[in-house]
Tab-separated table of C-alpha atoms and ligand atoms in Angstrom:
chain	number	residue	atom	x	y	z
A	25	UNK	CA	20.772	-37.209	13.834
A	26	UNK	CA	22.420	-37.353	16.922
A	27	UNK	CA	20.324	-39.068	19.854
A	28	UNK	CA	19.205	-36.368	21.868
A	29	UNK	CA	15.697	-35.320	22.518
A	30	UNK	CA	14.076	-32.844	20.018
A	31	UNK	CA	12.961	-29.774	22.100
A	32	UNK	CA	10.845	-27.245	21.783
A	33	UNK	CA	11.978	-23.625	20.169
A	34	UNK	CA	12.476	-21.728	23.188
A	35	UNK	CA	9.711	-19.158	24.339
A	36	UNK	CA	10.833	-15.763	24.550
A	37	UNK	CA	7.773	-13.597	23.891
A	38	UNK	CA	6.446	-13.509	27.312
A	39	UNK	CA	8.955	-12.503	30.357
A	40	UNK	CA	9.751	-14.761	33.688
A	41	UNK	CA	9.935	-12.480	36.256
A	42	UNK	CA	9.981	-14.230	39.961
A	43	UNK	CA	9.026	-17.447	38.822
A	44	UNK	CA	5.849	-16.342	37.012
A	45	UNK	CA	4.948	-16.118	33.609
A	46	UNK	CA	4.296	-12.410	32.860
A	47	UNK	CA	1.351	-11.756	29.820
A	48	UNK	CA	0.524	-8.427	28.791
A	49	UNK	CA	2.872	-6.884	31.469
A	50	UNK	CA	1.091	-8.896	34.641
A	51	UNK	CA	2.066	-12.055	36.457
A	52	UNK	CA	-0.461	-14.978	35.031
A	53	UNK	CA	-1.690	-15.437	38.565
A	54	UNK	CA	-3.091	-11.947	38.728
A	55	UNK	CA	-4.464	-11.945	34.819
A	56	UNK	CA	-6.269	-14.842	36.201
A	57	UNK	CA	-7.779	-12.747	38.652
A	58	UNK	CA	-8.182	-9.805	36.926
A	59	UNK	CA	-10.206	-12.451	34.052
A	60	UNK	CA	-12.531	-13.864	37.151
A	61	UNK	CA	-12.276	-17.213	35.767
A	62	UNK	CA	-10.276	-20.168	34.147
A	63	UNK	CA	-9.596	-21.479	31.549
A	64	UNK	CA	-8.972	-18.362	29.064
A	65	UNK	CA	-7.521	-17.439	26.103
A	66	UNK	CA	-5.015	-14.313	26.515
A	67	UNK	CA	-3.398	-12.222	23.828
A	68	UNK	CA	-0.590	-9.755	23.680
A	69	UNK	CA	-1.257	-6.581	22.041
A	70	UNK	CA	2.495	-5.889	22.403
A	71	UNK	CA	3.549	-9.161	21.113
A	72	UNK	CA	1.198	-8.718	17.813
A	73	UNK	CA	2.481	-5.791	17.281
A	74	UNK	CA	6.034	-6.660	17.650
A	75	UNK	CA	5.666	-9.528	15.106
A	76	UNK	CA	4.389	-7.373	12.419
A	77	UNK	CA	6.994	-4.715	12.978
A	78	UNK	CA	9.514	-7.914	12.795
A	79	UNK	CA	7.900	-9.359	9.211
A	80	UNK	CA	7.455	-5.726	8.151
A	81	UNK	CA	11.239	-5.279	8.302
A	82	UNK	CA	11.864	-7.776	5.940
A	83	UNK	CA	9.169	-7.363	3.437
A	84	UNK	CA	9.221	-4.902	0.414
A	85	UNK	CA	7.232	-1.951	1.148
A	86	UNK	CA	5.599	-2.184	-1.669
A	87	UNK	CA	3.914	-5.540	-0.676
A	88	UNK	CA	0.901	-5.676	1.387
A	89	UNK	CA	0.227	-7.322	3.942
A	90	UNK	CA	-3.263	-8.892	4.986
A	91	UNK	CA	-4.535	-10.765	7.695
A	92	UNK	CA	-6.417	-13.687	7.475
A	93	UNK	CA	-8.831	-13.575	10.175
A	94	UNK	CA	-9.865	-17.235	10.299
A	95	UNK	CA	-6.627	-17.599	12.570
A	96	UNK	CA	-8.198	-15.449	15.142
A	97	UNK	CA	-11.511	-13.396	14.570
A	98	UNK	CA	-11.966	-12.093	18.256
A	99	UNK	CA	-13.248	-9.080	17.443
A	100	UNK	CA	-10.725	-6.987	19.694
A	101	UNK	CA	-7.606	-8.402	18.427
A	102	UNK	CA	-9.021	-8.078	14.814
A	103	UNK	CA	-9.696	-3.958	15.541
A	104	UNK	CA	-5.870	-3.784	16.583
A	105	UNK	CA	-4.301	-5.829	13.540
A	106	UNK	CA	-6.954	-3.653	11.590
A	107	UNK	CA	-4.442	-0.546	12.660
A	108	UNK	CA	-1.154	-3.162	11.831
A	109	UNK	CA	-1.943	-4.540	8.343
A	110	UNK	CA	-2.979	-3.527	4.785
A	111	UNK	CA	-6.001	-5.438	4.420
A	112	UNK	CA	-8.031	-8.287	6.130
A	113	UNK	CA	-9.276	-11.637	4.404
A	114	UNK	CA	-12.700	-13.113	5.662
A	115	UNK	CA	-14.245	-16.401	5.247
A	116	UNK	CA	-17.693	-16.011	5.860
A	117	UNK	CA	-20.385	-12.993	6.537
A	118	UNK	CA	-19.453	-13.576	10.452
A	119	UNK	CA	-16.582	-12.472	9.872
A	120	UNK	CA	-17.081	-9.609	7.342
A	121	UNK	CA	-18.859	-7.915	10.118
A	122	UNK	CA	-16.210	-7.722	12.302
A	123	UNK	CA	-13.615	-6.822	9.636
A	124	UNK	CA	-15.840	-3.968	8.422
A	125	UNK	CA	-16.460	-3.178	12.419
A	126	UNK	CA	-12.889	-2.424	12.555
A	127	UNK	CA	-13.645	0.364	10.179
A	128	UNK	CA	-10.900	-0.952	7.618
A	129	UNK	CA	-11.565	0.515	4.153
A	130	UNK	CA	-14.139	-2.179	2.015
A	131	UNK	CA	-11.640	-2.028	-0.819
A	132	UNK	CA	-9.028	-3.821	1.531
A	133	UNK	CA	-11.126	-6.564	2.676
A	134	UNK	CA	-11.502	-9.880	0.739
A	135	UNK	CA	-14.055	-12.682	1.222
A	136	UNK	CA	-12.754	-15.812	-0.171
A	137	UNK	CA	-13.911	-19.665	0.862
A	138	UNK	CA	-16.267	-22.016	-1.182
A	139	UNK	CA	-19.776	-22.266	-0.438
A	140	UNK	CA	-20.217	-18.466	-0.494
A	141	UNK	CA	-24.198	-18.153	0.324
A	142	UNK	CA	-26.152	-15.863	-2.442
A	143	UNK	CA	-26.723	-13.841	0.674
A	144	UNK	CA	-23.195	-13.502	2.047
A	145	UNK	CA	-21.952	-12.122	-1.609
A	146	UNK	CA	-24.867	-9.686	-2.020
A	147	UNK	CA	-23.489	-8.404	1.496
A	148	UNK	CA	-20.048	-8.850	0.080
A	149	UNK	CA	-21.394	-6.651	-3.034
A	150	UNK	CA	-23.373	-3.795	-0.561
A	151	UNK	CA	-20.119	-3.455	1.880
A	152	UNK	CA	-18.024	-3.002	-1.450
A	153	UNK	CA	-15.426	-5.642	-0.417
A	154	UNK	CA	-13.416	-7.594	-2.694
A	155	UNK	CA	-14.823	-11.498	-3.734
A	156	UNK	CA	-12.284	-13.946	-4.217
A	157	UNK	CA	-14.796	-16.172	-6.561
A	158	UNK	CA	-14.247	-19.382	-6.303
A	159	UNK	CA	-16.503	-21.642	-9.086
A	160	UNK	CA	-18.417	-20.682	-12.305
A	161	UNK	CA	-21.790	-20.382	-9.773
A	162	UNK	CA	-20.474	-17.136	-8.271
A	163	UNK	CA	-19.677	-15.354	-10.951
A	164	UNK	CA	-23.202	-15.720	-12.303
A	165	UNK	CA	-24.708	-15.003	-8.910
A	166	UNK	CA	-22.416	-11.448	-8.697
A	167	UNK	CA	-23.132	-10.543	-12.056
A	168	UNK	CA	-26.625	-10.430	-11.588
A	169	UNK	CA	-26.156	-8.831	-8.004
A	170	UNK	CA	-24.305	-6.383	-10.041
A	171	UNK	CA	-27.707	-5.629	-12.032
A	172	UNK	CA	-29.779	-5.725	-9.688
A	173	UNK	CA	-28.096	-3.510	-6.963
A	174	UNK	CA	-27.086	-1.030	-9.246
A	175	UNK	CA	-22.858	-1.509	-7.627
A	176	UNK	CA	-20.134	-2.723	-9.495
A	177	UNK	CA	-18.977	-6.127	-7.723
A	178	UNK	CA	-15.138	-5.807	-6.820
A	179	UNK	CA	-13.872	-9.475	-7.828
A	180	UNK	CA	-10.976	-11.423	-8.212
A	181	UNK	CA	-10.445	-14.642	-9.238
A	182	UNK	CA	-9.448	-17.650	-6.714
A	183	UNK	CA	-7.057	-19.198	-8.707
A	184	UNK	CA	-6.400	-23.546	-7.781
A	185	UNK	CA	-2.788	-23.680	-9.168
A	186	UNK	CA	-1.206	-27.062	-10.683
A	187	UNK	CA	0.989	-27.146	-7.841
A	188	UNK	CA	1.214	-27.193	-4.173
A	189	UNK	CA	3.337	-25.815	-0.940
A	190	UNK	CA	5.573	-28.448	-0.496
A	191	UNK	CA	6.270	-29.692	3.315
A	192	UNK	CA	3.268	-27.755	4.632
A	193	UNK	CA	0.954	-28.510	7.362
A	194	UNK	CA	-2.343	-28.338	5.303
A	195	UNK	CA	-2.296	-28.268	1.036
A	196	UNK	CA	-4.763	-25.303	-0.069
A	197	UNK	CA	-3.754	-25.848	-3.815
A	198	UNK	CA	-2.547	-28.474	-6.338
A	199	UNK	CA	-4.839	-31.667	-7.482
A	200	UNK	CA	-8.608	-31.729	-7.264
A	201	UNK	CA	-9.516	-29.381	-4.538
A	202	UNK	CA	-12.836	-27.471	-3.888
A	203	UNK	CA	-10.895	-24.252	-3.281
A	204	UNK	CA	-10.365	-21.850	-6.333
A	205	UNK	CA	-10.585	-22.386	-10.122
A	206	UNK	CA	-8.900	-24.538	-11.760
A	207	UNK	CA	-5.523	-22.616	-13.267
A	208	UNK	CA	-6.386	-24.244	-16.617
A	209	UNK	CA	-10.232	-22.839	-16.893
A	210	UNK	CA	-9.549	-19.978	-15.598
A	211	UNK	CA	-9.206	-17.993	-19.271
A	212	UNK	CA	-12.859	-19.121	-19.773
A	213	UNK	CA	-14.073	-18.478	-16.902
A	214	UNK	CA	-12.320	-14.556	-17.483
A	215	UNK	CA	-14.262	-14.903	-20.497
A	216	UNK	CA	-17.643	-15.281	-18.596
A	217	UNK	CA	-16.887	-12.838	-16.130
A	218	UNK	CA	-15.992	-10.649	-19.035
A	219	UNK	CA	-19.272	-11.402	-21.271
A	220	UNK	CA	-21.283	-10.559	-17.558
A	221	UNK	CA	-19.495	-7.256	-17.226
A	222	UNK	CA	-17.794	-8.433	-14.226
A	223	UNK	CA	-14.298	-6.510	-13.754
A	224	UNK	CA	-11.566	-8.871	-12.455
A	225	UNK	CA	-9.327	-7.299	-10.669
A	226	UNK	CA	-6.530	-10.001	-11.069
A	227	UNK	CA	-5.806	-13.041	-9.402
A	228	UNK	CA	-5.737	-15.147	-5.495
A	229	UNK	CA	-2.999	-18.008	-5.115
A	230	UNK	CA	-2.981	-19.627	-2.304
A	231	UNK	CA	-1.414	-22.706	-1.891
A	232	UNK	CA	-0.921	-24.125	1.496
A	233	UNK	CA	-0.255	-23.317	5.011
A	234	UNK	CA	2.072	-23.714	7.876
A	235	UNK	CA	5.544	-24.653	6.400
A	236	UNK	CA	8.640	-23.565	8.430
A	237	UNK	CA	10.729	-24.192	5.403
A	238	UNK	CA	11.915	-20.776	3.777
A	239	UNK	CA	13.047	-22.630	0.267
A	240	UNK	CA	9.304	-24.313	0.101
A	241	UNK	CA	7.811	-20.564	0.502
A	242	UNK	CA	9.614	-19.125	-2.205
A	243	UNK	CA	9.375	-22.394	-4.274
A	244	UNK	CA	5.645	-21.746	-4.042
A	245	UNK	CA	5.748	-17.803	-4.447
A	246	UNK	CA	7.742	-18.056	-7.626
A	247	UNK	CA	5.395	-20.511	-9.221
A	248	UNK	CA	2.891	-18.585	-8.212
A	249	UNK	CA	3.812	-15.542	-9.442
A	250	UNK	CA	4.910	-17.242	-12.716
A	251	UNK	CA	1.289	-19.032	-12.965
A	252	UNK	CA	0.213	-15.608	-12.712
A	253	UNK	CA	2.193	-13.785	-15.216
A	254	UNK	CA	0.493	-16.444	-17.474
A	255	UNK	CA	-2.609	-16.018	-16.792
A	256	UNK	CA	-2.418	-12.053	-16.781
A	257	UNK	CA	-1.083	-12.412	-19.870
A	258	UNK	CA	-4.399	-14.053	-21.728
A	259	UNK	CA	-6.513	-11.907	-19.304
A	260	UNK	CA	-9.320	-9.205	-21.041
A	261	UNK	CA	-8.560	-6.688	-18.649
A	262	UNK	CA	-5.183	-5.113	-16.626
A	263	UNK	CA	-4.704	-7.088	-13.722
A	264	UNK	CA	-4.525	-4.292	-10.342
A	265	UNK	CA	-4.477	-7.023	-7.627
A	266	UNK	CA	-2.343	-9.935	-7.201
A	267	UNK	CA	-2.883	-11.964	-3.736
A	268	UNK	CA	0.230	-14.672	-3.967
A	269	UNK	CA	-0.923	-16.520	-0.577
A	270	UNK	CA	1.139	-17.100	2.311
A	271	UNK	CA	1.838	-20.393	4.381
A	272	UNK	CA	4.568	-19.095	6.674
A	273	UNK	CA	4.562	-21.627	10.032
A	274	UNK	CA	5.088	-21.530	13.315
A	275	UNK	CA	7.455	-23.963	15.465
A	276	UNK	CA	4.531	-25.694	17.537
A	277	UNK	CA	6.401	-28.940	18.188
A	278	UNK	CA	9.750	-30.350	19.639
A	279	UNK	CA	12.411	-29.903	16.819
A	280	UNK	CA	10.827	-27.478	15.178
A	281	UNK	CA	12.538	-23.827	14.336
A	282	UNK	CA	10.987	-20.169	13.763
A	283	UNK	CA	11.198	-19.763	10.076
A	284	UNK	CA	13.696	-17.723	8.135
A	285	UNK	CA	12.305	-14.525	7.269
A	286	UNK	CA	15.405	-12.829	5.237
A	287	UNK	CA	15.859	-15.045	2.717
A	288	UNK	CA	11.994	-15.286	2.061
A	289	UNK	CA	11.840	-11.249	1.980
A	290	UNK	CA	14.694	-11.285	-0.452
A	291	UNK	CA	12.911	-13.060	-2.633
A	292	UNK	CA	9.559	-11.191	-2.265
A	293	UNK	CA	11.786	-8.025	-2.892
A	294	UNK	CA	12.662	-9.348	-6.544
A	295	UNK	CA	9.488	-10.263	-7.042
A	296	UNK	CA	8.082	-7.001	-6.487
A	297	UNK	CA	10.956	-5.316	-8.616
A	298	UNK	CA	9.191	-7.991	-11.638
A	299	UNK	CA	5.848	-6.760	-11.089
A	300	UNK	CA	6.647	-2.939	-11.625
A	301	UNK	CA	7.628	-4.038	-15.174
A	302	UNK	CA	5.707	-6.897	-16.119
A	303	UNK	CA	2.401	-6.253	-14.265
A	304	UNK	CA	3.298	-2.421	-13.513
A	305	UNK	CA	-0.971	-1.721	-12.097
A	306	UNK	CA	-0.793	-4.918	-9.520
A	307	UNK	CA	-0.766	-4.269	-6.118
A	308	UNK	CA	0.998	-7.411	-4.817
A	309	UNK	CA	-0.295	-8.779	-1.860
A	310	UNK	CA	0.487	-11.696	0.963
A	311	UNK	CA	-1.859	-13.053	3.539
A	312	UNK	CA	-1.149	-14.792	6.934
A	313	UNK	CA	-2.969	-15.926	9.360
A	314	UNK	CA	-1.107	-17.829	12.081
A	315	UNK	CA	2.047	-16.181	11.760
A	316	UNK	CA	0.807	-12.896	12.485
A	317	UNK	CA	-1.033	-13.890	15.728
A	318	UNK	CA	-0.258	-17.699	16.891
A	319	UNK	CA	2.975	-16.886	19.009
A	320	UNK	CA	1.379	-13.913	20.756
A	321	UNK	CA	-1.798	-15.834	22.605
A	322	UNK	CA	-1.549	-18.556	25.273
A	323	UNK	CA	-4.473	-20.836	26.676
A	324	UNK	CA	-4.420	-21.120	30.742
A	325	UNK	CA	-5.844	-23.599	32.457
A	326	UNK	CA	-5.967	-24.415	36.264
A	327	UNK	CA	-5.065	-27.958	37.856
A	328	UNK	CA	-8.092	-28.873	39.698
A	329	UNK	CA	-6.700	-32.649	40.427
A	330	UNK	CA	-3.701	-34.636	40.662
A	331	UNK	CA	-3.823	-38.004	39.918
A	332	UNK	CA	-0.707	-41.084	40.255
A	333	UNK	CA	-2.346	-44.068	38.248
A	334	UNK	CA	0.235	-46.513	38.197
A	335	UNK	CA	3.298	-44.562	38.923
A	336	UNK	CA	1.948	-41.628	36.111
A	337	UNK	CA	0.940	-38.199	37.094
A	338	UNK	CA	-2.030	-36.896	35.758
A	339	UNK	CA	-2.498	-33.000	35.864
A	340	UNK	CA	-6.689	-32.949	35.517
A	341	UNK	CA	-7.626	-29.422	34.447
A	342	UNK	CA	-10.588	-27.262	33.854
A	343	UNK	CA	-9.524	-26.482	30.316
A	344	UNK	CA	-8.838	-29.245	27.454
A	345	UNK	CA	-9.849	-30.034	24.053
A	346	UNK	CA	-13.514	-28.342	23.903
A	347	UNK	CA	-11.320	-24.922	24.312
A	348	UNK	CA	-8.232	-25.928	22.550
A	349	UNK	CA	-8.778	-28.697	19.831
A	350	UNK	CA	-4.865	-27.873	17.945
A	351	UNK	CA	-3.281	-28.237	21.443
A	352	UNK	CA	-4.682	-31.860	22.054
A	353	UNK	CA	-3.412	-33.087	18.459
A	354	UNK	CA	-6.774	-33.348	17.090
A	355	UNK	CA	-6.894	-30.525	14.412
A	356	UNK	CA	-5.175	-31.943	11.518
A	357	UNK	CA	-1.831	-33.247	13.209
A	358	UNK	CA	-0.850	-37.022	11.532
A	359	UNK	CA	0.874	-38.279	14.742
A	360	UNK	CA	0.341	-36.378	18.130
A	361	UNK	CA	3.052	-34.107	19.796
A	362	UNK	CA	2.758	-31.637	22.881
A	363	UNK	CA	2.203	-28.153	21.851
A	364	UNK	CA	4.810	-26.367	24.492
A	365	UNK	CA	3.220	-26.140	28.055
A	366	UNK	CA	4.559	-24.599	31.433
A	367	UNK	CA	3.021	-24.780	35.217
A	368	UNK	CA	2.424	-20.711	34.283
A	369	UNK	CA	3.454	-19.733	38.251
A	370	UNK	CA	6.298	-22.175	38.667
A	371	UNK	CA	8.596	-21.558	35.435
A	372	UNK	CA	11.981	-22.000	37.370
A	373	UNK	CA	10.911	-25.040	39.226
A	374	UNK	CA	13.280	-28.294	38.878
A	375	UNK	CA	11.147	-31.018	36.020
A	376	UNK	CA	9.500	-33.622	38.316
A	377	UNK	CA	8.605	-36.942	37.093
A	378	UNK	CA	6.736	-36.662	33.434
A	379	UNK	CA	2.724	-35.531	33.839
A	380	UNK	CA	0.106	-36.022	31.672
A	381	UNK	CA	-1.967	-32.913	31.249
A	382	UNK	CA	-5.285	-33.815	30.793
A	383	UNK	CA	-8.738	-32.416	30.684
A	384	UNK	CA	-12.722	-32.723	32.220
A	385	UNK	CA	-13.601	-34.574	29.537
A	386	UNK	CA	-14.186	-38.141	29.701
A	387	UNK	CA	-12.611	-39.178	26.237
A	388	UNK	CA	-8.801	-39.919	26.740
A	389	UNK	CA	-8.348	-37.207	23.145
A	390	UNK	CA	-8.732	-34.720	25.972
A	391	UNK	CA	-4.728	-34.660	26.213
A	392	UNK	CA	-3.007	-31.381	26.430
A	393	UNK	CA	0.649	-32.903	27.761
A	394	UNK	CA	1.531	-36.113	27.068
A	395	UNK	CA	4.419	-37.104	30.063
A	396	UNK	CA	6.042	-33.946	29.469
A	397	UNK	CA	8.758	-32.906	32.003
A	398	UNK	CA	6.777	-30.334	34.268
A	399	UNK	CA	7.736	-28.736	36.915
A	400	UNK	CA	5.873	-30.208	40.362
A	401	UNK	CA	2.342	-28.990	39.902
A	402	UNK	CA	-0.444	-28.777	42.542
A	403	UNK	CA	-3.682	-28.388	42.848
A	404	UNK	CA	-4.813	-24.585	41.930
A	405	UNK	CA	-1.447	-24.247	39.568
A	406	UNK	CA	-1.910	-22.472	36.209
A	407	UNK	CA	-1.025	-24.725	32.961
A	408	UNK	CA	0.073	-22.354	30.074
A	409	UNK	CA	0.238	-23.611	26.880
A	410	UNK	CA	1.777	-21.358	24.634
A	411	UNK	CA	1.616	-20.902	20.289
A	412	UNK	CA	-2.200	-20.937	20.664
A	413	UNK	CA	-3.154	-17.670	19.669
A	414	UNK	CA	-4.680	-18.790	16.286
A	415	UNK	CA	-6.605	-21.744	15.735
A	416	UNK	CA	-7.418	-21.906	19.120
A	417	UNK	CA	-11.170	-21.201	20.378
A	418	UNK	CA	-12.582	-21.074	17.138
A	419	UNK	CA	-11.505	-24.052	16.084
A	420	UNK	CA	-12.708	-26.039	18.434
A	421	UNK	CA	-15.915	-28.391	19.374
A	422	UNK	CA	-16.793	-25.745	22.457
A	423	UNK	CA	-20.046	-27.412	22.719
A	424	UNK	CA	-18.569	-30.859	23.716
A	425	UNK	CA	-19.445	-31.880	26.782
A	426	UNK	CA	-21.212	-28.913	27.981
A	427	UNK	CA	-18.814	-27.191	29.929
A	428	UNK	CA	-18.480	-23.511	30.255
A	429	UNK	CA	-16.944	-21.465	27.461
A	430	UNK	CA	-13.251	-19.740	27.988
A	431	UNK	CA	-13.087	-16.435	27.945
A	432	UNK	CA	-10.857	-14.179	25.861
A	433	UNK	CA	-8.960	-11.416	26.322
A	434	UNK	CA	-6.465	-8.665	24.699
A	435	UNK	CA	-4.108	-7.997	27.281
B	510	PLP	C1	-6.694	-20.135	6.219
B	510	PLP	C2	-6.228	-19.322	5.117
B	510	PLP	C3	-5.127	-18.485	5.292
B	510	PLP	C4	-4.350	-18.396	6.582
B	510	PLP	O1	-3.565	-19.511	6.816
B	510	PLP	P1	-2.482	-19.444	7.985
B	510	PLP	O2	-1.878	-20.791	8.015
B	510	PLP	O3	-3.218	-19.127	9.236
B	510	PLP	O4	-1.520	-18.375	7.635
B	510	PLP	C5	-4.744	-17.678	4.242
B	510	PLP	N1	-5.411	-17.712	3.077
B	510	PLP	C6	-6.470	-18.511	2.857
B	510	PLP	C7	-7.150	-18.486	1.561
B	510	PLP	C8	-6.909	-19.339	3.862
B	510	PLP	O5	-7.963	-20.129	3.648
């Protein structure tokens, strides 16, 4: 290592056109306006659709491509990935309404979590989407559903696999988890779903999430797919859907790098050239989340103080942590970093001393900089932090504190 300062991957999805941050085609200062208020949540239509064109380049045609909609389920952004993407994975019956808003076909929507409510799958079962069960309990609740509504349930099973996505941000898979059946009950629980008249449609892997490390991703594909080929092979019935996960990161943090696409879709290319012989009716599948949408939405705040407190400067905004839990290192980080931030009208001002950006709140986890070189900020400046369109609103304690919401838009 050589001793100079990790930085931050450089941000190129949004222009800098006289010293102002442009987002969805208009200077930050006038989205502001054009919102009414601060702080907000903005997302580029152009930049989501850029990415998937970008991903879609290197992926097998033959693979589809889902989003998760966890990562970002404002209902707006989910209607135009609806028109970018093969299917979309929910996590709860909040979110199967928008996705079947969006007027995607049932078929290619997928509900998978634990704690599925009998209500949510007998909603699951009426909309004709695809369950991802996760535990012996669902299987018996959709079988009976199956009865009593008269409809086939379309299911597949959630499969917890003996391994996990090494280097990743959060492990999905591997070890004692409450996500998925356990790879090595899964032929019995086939045979229950088979003895209900429940048709499996094949199989879910998923086994972690946000790892920048190409070899890692295929690591975890290939033992995924292999896990699968085993299991296919003591399955009752053909196996027509095979959902191998995902993971793929994005560089939040100072040394981190965009991940390598071509070798990944390489890989995913053979894969698909072994599933036309050995499971010739699966339709192979991937599902991100974060990737798709976290580099195309920013947060914006305004500076309503400026603080020295012994020789520190403290940028006090409107926006913090009860908008933006990820960005203050609260949302699963180990050790805190800055997500990258920017005075949003001053981008080609000289660094002045390091600020703190903080928040209203009165807990010092309201951080959003820590002494990160700024340039001078003032009172009424807009503080951009970038990566946060997934992860973002909905992941956070909104209610903390009782200030007002953000608002969102699709710019
Ligand atoms: C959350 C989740 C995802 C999306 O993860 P990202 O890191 O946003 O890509 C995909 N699949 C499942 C099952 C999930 O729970």
């Amino acid at each position: 290592m050589s001793g100079l300062k990790p930085v931050h991957a450089p941000q190129t999805r949004f222009p800098v056109i006289d010293d102002c941050l442009h987002i969805g085609g208009m200077p930050v200062t006038r989205l502001a306006q054009r919102v009414g208020s601060t702080p907000f949540y903005a997302y580029d239509r152009a930049a989501l659709s850029a990415r998937v064109q970008e991903l879609r380049a290197h992926l097998p045609a033959a693979l589809a491509l889902h989003f998760s909609m966890k990562a970002n389920p404002m209902p707006a952004l989910v209607q135009h990935m609806a028109g970018l993407v093969d299917g979309l994975d929910v996590a709860s019956g909040g979110e199967m309404k928008v996705a079947l808003d969006t007027g995607m076909d049932p078929a290619r929507i997928s509900f998978a979590g634990p704690g599925k409510s009998d209500r949510e799958l007998a909603q699951a079962v009426a909309a004709g989407i695809c369950v991802n069960v996760e535990s012996e309990r669902e299987i018996g609740v959709l079988a009976q559903l199956s009865q009593s509504m008269g409809l086939a349930a379309s299911v597949v099973l959630r499969v917890n696999p003996d391994f996990e996505l090494r280097s990743s941000g959060m492990k999905m898979g591997g070890g004692a988890k409450q996500f998925g059946i356990d790879a090595e009950d899964v032929p019995a629980m086939l045979a229950l779903a088979e003895r209900e008249s429940l048709d499996v449609l094949g199989f879910h892997i998923y086994s972690g999430s946000q790892s920048l490390k190409a070899e890692a991703i295929i690591e975890a594909q290939a033992r995924t797919f292999e896990l699968s080929l085993r299991l296919a092979a003591g399955a009752p019935r053909t196996v027509r859907q095979l959902n191998i996960g995902g993971g793929f990161g994005i560089p939040y943090f100072p040394g981190e790098r965009a991940l390598a696409l071509a070798p990944i879709g390489e890989h995913l290319a053979q894969l698909v050239e072994q599933a036309r012989t050995e499971l010739p009716q699966a339709q192979l599948a991937i599902e991100l989340g974060r990737y798709l949408v976290g580099e195309a939405g920013v947060y914006v705040a305004r500076v309503i103080d400026r603080k020295v407190s012994r020789g520190q400067v403290f940028l006090v905004t409107d926006g913090g942590l009860h908008h933006h839990l990820a960005a203050s290192g609260n949302f699963g980080q180990v050790i805190r970093k800055n997500y990258p931030v920017a005075v949003g009208n001053r981008m080609a001002a000289q660094p002045d001393s390091p600020a703190y950006v903080v928040g209203p709140l009165c807990t010092p986890l309201d951080l959003l900089a820590d002494k990160m070189d700024l340039g001078h900020a003032q009172v009424g400046d807009l503080i951009v932090v970038f990566q946060s369109g997934a992860y973002g609103l909905t992941a956070s304690p909104a209610a903390f504190l009782s200030h007002p919401a953000a608002a969102e838009v699709l710019v």
